[in-house]
Short mmCIF file of C-alpha atoms in Angstrom, two decimals:
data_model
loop_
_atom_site.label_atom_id
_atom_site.label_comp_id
_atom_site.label_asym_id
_atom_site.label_seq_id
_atom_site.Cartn_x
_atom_site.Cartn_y
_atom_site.Cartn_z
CA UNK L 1 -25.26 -14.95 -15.01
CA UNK L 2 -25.91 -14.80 -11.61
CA UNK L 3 -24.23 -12.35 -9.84
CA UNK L 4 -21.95 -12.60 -6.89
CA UNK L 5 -23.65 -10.80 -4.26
CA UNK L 6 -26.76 -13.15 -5.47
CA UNK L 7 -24.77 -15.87 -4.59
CA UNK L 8 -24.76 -15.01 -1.02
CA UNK L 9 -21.04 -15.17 -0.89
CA UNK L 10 -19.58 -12.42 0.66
CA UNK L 11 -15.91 -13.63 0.25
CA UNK L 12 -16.63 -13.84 -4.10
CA UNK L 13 -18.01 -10.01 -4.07
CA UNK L 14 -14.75 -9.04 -2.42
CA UNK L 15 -12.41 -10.62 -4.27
CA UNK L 16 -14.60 -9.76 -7.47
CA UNK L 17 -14.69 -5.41 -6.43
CA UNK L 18 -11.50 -5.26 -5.40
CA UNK L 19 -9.30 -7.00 -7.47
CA UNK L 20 -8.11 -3.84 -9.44
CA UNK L 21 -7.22 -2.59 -5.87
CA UNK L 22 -5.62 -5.66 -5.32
CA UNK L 23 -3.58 -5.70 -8.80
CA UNK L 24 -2.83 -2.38 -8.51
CA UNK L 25 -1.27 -3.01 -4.88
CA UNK L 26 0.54 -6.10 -5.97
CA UNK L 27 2.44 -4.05 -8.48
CA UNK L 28 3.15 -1.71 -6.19
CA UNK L 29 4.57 -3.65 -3.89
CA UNK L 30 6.70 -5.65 -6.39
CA UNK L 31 7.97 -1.86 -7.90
CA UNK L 32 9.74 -1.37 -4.85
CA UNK L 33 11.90 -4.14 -4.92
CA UNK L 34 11.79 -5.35 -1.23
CA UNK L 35 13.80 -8.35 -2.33
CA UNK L 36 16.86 -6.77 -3.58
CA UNK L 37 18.16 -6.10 0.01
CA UNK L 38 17.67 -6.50 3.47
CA UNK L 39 17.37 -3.30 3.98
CA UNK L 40 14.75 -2.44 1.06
CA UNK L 41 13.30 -5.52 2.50
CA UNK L 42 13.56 -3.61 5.78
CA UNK L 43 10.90 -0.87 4.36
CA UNK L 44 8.29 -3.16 3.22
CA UNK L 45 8.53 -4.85 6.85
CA UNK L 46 7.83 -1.17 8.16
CA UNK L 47 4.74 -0.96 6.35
CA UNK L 48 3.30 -4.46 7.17
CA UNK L 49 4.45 -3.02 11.02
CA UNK L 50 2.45 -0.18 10.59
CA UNK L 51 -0.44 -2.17 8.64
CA UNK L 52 -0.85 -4.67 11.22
CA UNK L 53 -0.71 -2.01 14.11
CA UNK L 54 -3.79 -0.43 12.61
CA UNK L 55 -6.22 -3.72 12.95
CA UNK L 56 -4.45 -5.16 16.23
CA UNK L 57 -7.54 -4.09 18.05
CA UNK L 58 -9.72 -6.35 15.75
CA UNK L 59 -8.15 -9.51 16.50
CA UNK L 60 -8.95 -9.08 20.42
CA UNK L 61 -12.63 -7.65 19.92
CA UNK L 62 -15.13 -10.36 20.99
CA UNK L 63 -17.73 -9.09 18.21
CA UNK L 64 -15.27 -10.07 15.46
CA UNK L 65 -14.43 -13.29 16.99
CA UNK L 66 -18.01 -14.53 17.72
CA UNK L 67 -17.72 -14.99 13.77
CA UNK L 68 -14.53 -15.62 13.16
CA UNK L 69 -13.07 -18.70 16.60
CA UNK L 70 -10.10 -18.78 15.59
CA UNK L 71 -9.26 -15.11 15.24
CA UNK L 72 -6.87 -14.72 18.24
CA UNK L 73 -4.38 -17.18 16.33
CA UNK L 74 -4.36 -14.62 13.30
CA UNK L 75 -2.88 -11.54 14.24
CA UNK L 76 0.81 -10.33 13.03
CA UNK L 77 2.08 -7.29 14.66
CA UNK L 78 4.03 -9.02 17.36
CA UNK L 79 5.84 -10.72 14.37
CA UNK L 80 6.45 -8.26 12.02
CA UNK L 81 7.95 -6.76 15.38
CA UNK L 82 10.44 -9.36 15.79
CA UNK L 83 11.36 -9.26 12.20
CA UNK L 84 12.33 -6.01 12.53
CA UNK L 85 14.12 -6.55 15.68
CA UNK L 86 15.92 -9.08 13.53
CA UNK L 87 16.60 -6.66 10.90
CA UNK L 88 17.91 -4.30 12.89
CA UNK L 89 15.66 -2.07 12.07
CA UNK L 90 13.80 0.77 14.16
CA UNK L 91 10.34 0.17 14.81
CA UNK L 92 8.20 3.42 13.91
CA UNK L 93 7.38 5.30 16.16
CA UNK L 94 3.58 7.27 15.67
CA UNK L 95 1.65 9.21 17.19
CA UNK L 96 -1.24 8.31 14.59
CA UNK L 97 -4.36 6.45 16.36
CA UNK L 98 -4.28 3.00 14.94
CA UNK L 99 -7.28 3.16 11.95
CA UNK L 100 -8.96 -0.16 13.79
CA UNK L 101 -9.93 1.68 16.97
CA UNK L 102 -13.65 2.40 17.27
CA UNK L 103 -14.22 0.63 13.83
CA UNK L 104 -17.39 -0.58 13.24
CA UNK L 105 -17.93 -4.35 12.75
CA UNK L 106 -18.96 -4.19 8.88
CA UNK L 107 -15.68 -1.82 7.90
CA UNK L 108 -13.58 -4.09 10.14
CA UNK L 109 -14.48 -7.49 8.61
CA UNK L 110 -12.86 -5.63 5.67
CA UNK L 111 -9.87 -4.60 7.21
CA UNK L 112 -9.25 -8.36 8.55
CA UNK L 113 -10.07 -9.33 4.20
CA UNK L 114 -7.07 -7.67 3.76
CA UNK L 115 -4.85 -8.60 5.95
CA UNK L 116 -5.76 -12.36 6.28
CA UNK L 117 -5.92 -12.69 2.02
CA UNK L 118 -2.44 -11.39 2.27
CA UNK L 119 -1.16 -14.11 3.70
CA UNK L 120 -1.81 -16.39 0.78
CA UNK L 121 0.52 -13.79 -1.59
CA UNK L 122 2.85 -14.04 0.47
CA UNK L 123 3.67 -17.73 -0.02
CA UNK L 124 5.58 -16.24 -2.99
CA UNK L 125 6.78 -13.40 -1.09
CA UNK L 126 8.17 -15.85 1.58
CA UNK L 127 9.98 -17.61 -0.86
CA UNK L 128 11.72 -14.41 -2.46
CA UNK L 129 12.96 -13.80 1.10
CA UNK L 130 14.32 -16.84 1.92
CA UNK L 131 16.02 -17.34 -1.84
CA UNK L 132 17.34 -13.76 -2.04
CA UNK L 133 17.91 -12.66 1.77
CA UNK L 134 18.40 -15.76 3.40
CA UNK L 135 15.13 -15.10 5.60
CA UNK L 136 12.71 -17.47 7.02
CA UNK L 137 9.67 -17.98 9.75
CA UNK L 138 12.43 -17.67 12.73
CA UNK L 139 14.23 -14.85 11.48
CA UNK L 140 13.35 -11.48 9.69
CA UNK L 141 10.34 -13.36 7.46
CA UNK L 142 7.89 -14.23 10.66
CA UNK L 143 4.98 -11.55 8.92
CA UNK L 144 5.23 -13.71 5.67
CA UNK L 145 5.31 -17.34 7.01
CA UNK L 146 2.36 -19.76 6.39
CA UNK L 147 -0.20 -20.04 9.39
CA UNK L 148 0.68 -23.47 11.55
CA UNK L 149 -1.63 -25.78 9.30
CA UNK L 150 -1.14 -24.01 6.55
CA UNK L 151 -2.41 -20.84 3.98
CA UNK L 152 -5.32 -22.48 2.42
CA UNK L 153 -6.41 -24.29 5.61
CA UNK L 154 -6.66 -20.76 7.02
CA UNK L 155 -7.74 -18.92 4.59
CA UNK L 156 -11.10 -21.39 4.06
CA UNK L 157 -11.85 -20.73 7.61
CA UNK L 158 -11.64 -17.51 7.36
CA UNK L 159 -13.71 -17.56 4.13
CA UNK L 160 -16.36 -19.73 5.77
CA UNK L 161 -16.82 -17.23 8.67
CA UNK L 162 -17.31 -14.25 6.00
CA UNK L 163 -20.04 -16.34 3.97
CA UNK L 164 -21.68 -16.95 7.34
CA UNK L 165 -22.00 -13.79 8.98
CA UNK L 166 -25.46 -13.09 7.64
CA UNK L 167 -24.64 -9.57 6.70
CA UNK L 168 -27.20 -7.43 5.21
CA UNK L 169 -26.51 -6.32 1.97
CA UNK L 170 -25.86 -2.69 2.73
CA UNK L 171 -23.74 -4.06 5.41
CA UNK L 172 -21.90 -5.83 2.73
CA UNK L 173 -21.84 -2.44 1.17
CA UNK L 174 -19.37 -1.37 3.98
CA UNK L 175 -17.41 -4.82 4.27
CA UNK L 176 -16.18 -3.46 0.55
CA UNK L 177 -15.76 -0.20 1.57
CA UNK L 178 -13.96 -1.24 4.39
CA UNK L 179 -11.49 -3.69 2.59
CA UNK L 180 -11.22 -0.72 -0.13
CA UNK L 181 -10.18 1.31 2.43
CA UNK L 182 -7.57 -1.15 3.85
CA UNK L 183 -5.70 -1.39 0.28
CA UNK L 184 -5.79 2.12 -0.02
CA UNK L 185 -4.09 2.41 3.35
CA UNK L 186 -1.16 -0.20 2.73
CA UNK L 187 -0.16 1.50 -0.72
CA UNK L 188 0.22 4.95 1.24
CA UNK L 189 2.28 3.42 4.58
CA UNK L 190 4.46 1.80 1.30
CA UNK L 191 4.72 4.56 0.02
CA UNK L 192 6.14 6.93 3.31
CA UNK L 193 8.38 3.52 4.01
CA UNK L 194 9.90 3.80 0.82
CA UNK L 195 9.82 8.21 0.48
CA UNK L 196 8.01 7.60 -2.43
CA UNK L 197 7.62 11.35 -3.84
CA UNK L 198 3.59 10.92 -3.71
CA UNK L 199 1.07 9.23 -2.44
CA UNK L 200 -0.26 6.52 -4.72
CA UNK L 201 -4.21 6.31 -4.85
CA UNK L 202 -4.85 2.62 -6.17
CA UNK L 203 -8.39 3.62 -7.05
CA UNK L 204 -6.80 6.14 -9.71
#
């Protein structure tokens, strides 16, 4: 069998080495029970806040988006801001330099894995908010809603522009690291959102 990274598709080795991390996260996130109220709901927005504040840098960085055109549409801070405007709930205030900064392009394009292969989980997410909080993409549920022409439009782009960035494969290496990283980092801002008593490690 030939294997992923022999395939030249950066995209497959992702998905293929981190989907524990990935598993692991999803049932983290659905542990917490962001759907049972607005508030709880409130929490999980905090950490997608938080989450999103840490790559914002990487959506306006012209090395990232000489591979990826359409990577000024992508970003989600601004809307996870409003949501919790809507929510009426504080944003966080922290004095913790966002983990994007000064990131180098390889660790980065695995940071922006993350965040952008979110958005196809939370189709289902979406729809939990609007069915159990009355939520939607102009109020509270902006960080969840589907990208103007849609999740798997988006998400092939965003594939295509991986597969095509030529990446060595020790800079492939880092990409993983990098999106590794970026899962690690959501379960622990979950985890402070929600004063969970420790820190989860997903690669545990």
């Amino acid at each position: 069998m030939t294997s992923p990274a022999a395939q030249g598709s950066l995209a497959l080795r992702l998905k293929t080495e981190t989907a524990p991390l990935h598993d692991k996260l999803d049932k983290l996130v659905m542990s917490l029970k962001p759907f049972d109220t607005r508030e709880n709901y409130g929490r999980f927005v905090v950490a997608q806040y938080l989450f999103q504040r840490d790559i914002e840098s990487l959506y306006d960085d012209q090395a990232y988006a000489a591979l990826i055109p359409d990577l000024a549409t992508r970003p989600r801070l601004a809307a996870a801001h409003a949501d919790l405007d809507d929510l009426g709930v504080a944003v966080p205030a922290t004095d913790e330099t966002p983990r994007g900064e000064g990131m180098e392009l390889p660790e980065g394009l695995g940071w922006l894995y993350v965040s952008e292969g979110s958005k196809l989980g939370a189709a289902f997410l979406f729809k939990e908010a609007g069915q159990k909080l009355g939520l939607d993409e102009n109020f509270g549920a902006r960080n969840l809603a589907a990208p103007a022409d849609g999740r798997g439009a988006a998400w092939k782009r965003f594939v295509q522009a991986l597969d095509g960035s030529g990446l060595s494969t020790a800079e492939q290496d880092r990409v993983v690291a990098g999106a590794s990283a970026a899962f690690e980092r959501f379960a622990v801002l979950l985890s402070r959102s929600y004063d969970l008593k420790d820190e989860p490690s997903l690669a545990a």
